[in-house]
Amino acid sequence: MTANLTGKKIAFLLDNSGVEQPELTTPWEAFRAAGAETTLIAPEAGKVQAFTNDVEQADTFEAELAVSDADADDYDALVLPGGTTNADSLRLDTDAVAFVKAFADDGKPIAAICHGPWALVEADVLDGKRLTSYPSLQTDIRNAGGSWVDEEAVVSTENEWTLVTSRNPDDLDAFVEAASQAFTD
């Protein structure tokens, strides 16, 4: 069961060119239903294309804020949905990487699923963290100082901030539950 998130402000960082729809909508809807105020943030405000299985075009969503105009101080937590295109594009966006790093530097919880941890690799915040992801990221995570494990949901509290990670859409229930608990602490 999702924890009560009333009063929490949660940023969702995604790329305009493509995010994995269930990895966006499942936590987004669950956190909103639990009382959180959520904001979709992308490199550009406006249309965000979603996909399923990385290649099947799905719905579109509206990013309410450009990441260059976003301030991590305005949020209690950050969610990094997956999707190969989404994660690969975000890690090349300097404003997006700085936004991610600001959450870790401020000790705020971050939840990342599937390919989402690529932004954490680029932000250089994984040293000493235990986490999971889509299996193809494990070498990148280890090279960034993280300890990769193959588990449904991993909560890491090392280095004074909480990181919640999961491997893929099959883990969404566990991801939402672990993230909602982390966001209430």
mmCIF file of C-alpha atoms in Angstrom:
data_model
loop_
_atom_site.group_PDB
_atom_site.id
_atom_site.type_symbol
_atom_site.label_atom_id
_atom_site.label_comp_id
_atom_site.label_asym_id
_atom_site.label_seq_id
_atom_site.Cartn_x
_atom_site.Cartn_y
_atom_site.Cartn_z
ATOM 1 C CA MET A 1 0.000 0.000 0.000
ATOM 2 C CA THR A 2 1.313 3.433 -0.959
ATOM 3 C CA ALA A 3 2.188 5.642 2.024
ATOM 4 C CA ASN A 4 0.347 8.906 2.629
ATOM 5 C CA LEU A 5 2.187 11.563 0.621
ATOM 6 C CA THR A 6 -0.056 14.514 1.435
ATOM 7 C CA GLY A 7 1.978 17.703 1.330
ATOM 8 C CA LYS A 8 4.899 16.157 -0.564
ATOM 9 C CA LYS A 9 6.079 17.754 -3.803
ATOM 10 C CA ILE A 10 7.578 15.212 -6.196
ATOM 11 C CA ALA A 11 9.409 16.058 -9.420
ATOM 12 C CA PHE A 12 9.335 13.610 -12.332
ATOM 13 C CA LEU A 13 12.224 14.203 -14.744
ATOM 14 C CA LEU A 14 11.741 12.927 -18.287
ATOM 15 C CA ASP A 15 12.892 13.684 -21.800
ATOM 16 C CA ASN A 16 10.546 15.140 -24.397
ATOM 17 C CA SER A 17 11.549 12.556 -27.004
ATOM 18 C CA GLY A 18 10.416 9.459 -25.193
ATOM 19 C CA VAL A 19 9.757 7.971 -21.773
ATOM 20 C CA GLU A 20 8.607 4.447 -20.931
ATOM 21 C CA GLN A 21 4.904 5.021 -20.261
ATOM 22 C CA PRO A 22 4.217 2.513 -17.459
ATOM 23 C CA GLU A 23 7.364 3.651 -15.620
ATOM 24 C CA LEU A 24 5.970 7.183 -15.699
ATOM 25 C CA THR A 25 2.257 6.640 -15.205
ATOM 26 C CA THR A 26 2.259 3.945 -12.525
ATOM 27 C CA PRO A 27 4.236 5.900 -9.902
ATOM 28 C CA TRP A 28 2.824 9.263 -11.045
ATOM 29 C CA GLU A 29 -0.775 8.107 -10.577
ATOM 30 C CA ALA A 30 -0.009 6.261 -7.325
ATOM 31 C CA PHE A 31 1.768 9.218 -5.745
ATOM 32 C CA ARG A 32 -0.954 11.641 -6.802
ATOM 33 C CA ALA A 33 -3.604 9.294 -5.384
ATOM 34 C CA ALA A 34 -1.599 9.232 -2.131
ATOM 35 C CA GLY A 35 -1.826 13.024 -1.896
ATOM 36 C CA ALA A 36 1.436 14.192 -3.458
ATOM 37 C CA GLU A 37 1.727 17.184 -5.716
ATOM 38 C CA THR A 38 3.617 16.033 -8.807
ATOM 39 C CA THR A 39 5.332 18.031 -11.526
ATOM 40 C CA LEU A 40 6.453 16.680 -14.884
ATOM 41 C CA ILE A 41 9.750 18.312 -15.844
ATOM 42 C CA ALA A 42 11.630 17.917 -19.148
ATOM 43 C CA PRO A 43 14.339 19.735 -21.086
ATOM 44 C CA GLU A 44 11.517 21.734 -22.687
ATOM 45 C CA ALA A 45 8.090 22.489 -21.264
ATOM 46 C CA GLY A 46 5.380 20.958 -23.420
ATOM 47 C CA LYS A 47 4.824 17.659 -25.165
ATOM 48 C CA VAL A 48 6.505 14.491 -23.934
ATOM 49 C CA GLN A 49 6.117 11.366 -26.048
ATOM 50 C CA ALA A 50 5.684 8.088 -24.185
ATOM 51 C CA PHE A 51 6.465 4.614 -25.472
ATOM 52 C CA THR A 52 5.911 1.048 -24.346
ATOM 53 C CA ASN A 53 8.712 -1.444 -24.765
ATOM 54 C CA ASP A 54 10.904 1.471 -25.919
ATOM 55 C CA VAL A 55 9.528 1.339 -29.483
ATOM 56 C CA GLU A 56 5.730 1.303 -29.477
ATOM 57 C CA GLN A 57 4.403 4.859 -29.511
ATOM 58 C CA ALA A 58 1.924 5.445 -26.695
ATOM 59 C CA ASP A 59 0.341 8.546 -25.148
ATOM 60 C CA THR A 60 1.704 12.064 -24.879
ATOM 61 C CA PHE A 61 1.985 14.064 -21.674
ATOM 62 C CA GLU A 62 2.646 17.708 -20.877
ATOM 63 C CA ALA A 63 5.835 18.686 -19.101
ATOM 64 C CA GLU A 64 4.786 21.614 -16.965
ATOM 65 C CA LEU A 65 8.271 23.007 -16.528
ATOM 66 C CA ALA A 66 11.573 23.117 -18.395
ATOM 67 C CA VAL A 67 14.387 21.667 -16.315
ATOM 68 C CA SER A 68 16.405 24.871 -16.785
ATOM 69 C CA ASP A 69 13.593 26.675 -14.907
ATOM 70 C CA ALA A 70 13.230 24.020 -12.196
ATOM 71 C CA ASP A 71 14.763 24.283 -8.741
ATOM 72 C CA ALA A 72 15.390 21.173 -6.656
ATOM 73 C CA ASP A 73 14.709 23.266 -3.539
ATOM 74 C CA ASP A 74 11.032 23.358 -4.557
ATOM 75 C CA TYR A 75 10.634 19.557 -4.272
ATOM 76 C CA ASP A 76 10.821 16.878 -1.611
ATOM 77 C CA ALA A 77 11.768 13.993 -3.926
ATOM 78 C CA LEU A 78 12.683 13.084 -7.503
ATOM 79 C CA VAL A 79 11.524 10.233 -9.757
ATOM 80 C CA LEU A 80 13.535 9.132 -12.796
ATOM 81 C CA PRO A 81 11.368 6.926 -15.026
ATOM 82 C CA GLY A 82 13.115 4.682 -17.516
ATOM 83 C CA GLY A 83 13.065 4.142 -21.203
ATOM 84 C CA THR A 84 16.305 3.861 -23.117
ATOM 85 C CA THR A 85 15.792 7.048 -25.146
ATOM 86 C CA ASN A 86 14.595 8.965 -22.083
ATOM 87 C CA ALA A 87 17.552 8.078 -19.901
ATOM 88 C CA ASP A 88 20.166 8.392 -22.641
ATOM 89 C CA SER A 89 18.929 11.859 -23.630
ATOM 90 C CA LEU A 90 18.697 13.123 -20.053
ATOM 91 C CA ARG A 91 22.259 12.187 -19.235
ATOM 92 C CA LEU A 92 23.407 14.396 -22.114
ATOM 93 C CA ASP A 93 21.421 17.406 -20.864
ATOM 94 C CA THR A 94 23.582 19.463 -18.481
ATOM 95 C CA ASP A 95 20.565 21.082 -16.803
ATOM 96 C CA ALA A 96 18.970 17.678 -16.188
ATOM 97 C CA VAL A 97 22.191 16.258 -14.743
ATOM 98 C CA ALA A 98 22.604 19.299 -12.481
ATOM 99 C CA PHE A 99 18.984 18.929 -11.321
ATOM 100 C CA VAL A 100 19.587 15.274 -10.389
ATOM 101 C CA LYS A 101 22.850 16.108 -8.610
ATOM 102 C CA ALA A 102 21.128 18.843 -6.595
ATOM 103 C CA PHE A 103 18.718 16.298 -5.075
ATOM 104 C CA ALA A 104 21.561 14.030 -3.993
ATOM 105 C CA ASP A 105 23.647 16.939 -2.715
ATOM 106 C CA ASP A 106 20.653 18.180 -0.696
ATOM 107 C CA GLY A 107 20.037 14.710 0.788
ATOM 108 C CA LYS A 108 16.628 14.356 -0.863
ATOM 109 C CA PRO A 109 15.311 10.936 -1.910
ATOM 110 C CA ILE A 110 15.519 9.832 -5.526
ATOM 111 C CA ALA A 111 13.678 6.891 -7.104
ATOM 112 C CA ALA A 112 14.908 5.539 -10.456
ATOM 113 C CA ILE A 113 13.690 2.570 -12.459
ATOM 114 C CA CYS A 114 15.076 0.584 -15.393
ATOM 115 C CA HIS A 115 17.409 2.884 -17.392
ATOM 116 C CA GLY A 116 16.682 5.861 -15.098
ATOM 117 C CA PRO A 117 19.922 5.388 -13.115
ATOM 118 C CA TRP A 118 21.933 6.552 -16.153
ATOM 119 C CA ALA A 119 21.246 10.125 -15.017
ATOM 120 C CA LEU A 120 22.667 9.210 -11.601
ATOM 121 C CA VAL A 121 25.783 7.813 -13.241
ATOM 122 C CA GLU A 122 26.249 11.053 -15.158
ATOM 123 C CA ALA A 123 25.611 13.156 -12.038
ATOM 124 C CA ASP A 124 28.418 11.234 -10.303
ATOM 125 C CA VAL A 125 26.395 10.519 -7.154
ATOM 126 C CA LEU A 126 26.559 6.706 -6.951
ATOM 127 C CA ASP A 127 29.805 6.211 -5.028
ATOM 128 C CA GLY A 128 29.064 3.723 -2.245
ATOM 129 C CA LYS A 129 25.400 3.271 -3.224
ATOM 130 C CA ARG A 130 23.776 -0.167 -3.602
ATOM 131 C CA LEU A 131 21.250 -0.247 -6.437
ATOM 132 C CA THR A 132 19.637 -2.097 -9.283
ATOM 133 C CA SER A 133 18.606 -1.163 -12.818
ATOM 134 C CA TYR A 134 18.024 -2.707 -16.194
ATOM 135 C CA PRO A 135 20.875 -5.269 -16.392
ATOM 136 C CA SER A 136 22.703 -3.530 -19.252
ATOM 137 C CA LEU A 137 23.571 -0.609 -16.923
ATOM 138 C CA GLN A 138 25.444 -2.670 -14.349
ATOM 139 C CA THR A 139 28.926 -1.934 -15.741
ATOM 140 C CA ASP A 140 28.182 1.812 -15.918
ATOM 141 C CA ILE A 141 26.922 1.720 -12.316
ATOM 142 C CA ARG A 142 29.980 -0.168 -11.071
ATOM 143 C CA ASN A 143 32.296 2.193 -12.943
ATOM 144 C CA ALA A 144 30.502 5.091 -11.207
ATOM 145 C CA GLY A 145 31.231 3.576 -7.781
ATOM 146 C CA GLY A 146 27.885 1.895 -7.177
ATOM 147 C CA SER A 147 27.267 -1.701 -6.196
ATOM 148 C CA TRP A 148 24.831 -3.291 -8.669
ATOM 149 C CA VAL A 149 22.485 -6.068 -7.508
ATOM 150 C CA ASP A 150 19.741 -8.019 -9.267
ATOM 151 C CA GLU A 151 16.746 -7.423 -6.984
ATOM 152 C CA GLU A 152 13.162 -6.272 -7.465
ATOM 153 C CA ALA A 153 13.519 -3.087 -5.408
ATOM 154 C CA VAL A 154 16.583 -1.753 -3.608
ATOM 155 C CA VAL A 155 16.629 0.987 -0.986
ATOM 156 C CA SER A 156 20.064 2.468 -0.339
ATOM 157 C CA THR A 157 20.598 4.989 2.457
ATOM 158 C CA GLU A 158 24.378 5.313 2.216
ATOM 159 C CA ASN A 159 25.902 8.797 1.859
ATOM 160 C CA GLU A 160 23.086 10.579 3.698
ATOM 161 C CA TRP A 161 20.433 10.371 0.992
ATOM 162 C CA THR A 162 17.983 7.663 0.024
ATOM 163 C CA LEU A 163 17.975 6.018 -3.386
ATOM 164 C CA VAL A 164 15.218 3.617 -4.450
ATOM 165 C CA THR A 165 15.770 1.582 -7.620
ATOM 166 C CA SER A 166 14.057 -1.192 -9.557
ATOM 167 C CA ARG A 167 14.931 -3.165 -12.680
ATOM 168 C CA ASN A 168 11.993 -2.894 -15.107
ATOM 169 C CA PRO A 169 8.199 -2.490 -15.447
ATOM 170 C CA ASP A 170 7.627 -5.921 -13.883
ATOM 171 C CA ASP A 171 8.918 -4.410 -10.609
ATOM 172 C CA LEU A 172 6.607 -1.377 -10.577
ATOM 173 C CA ASP A 173 4.500 -2.463 -7.583
ATOM 174 C CA ALA A 174 7.597 -2.955 -5.427
ATOM 175 C CA PHE A 175 9.142 0.258 -6.801
ATOM 176 C CA VAL A 176 6.085 2.375 -5.951
ATOM 177 C CA GLU A 177 5.814 0.892 -2.478
ATOM 178 C CA ALA A 178 9.525 1.377 -1.659
ATOM 179 C CA ALA A 179 9.603 4.890 -3.117
ATOM 180 C CA SER A 180 6.471 6.011 -1.293
ATOM 181 C CA GLN A 181 7.955 4.819 2.005
ATOM 182 C CA ALA A 182 11.234 6.612 1.271
ATOM 183 C CA PHE A 183 9.397 9.813 0.362
ATOM 184 C CA THR A 184 7.620 9.897 3.750
ATOM 185 C CA ASP A 185 10.812 9.622 5.818
#
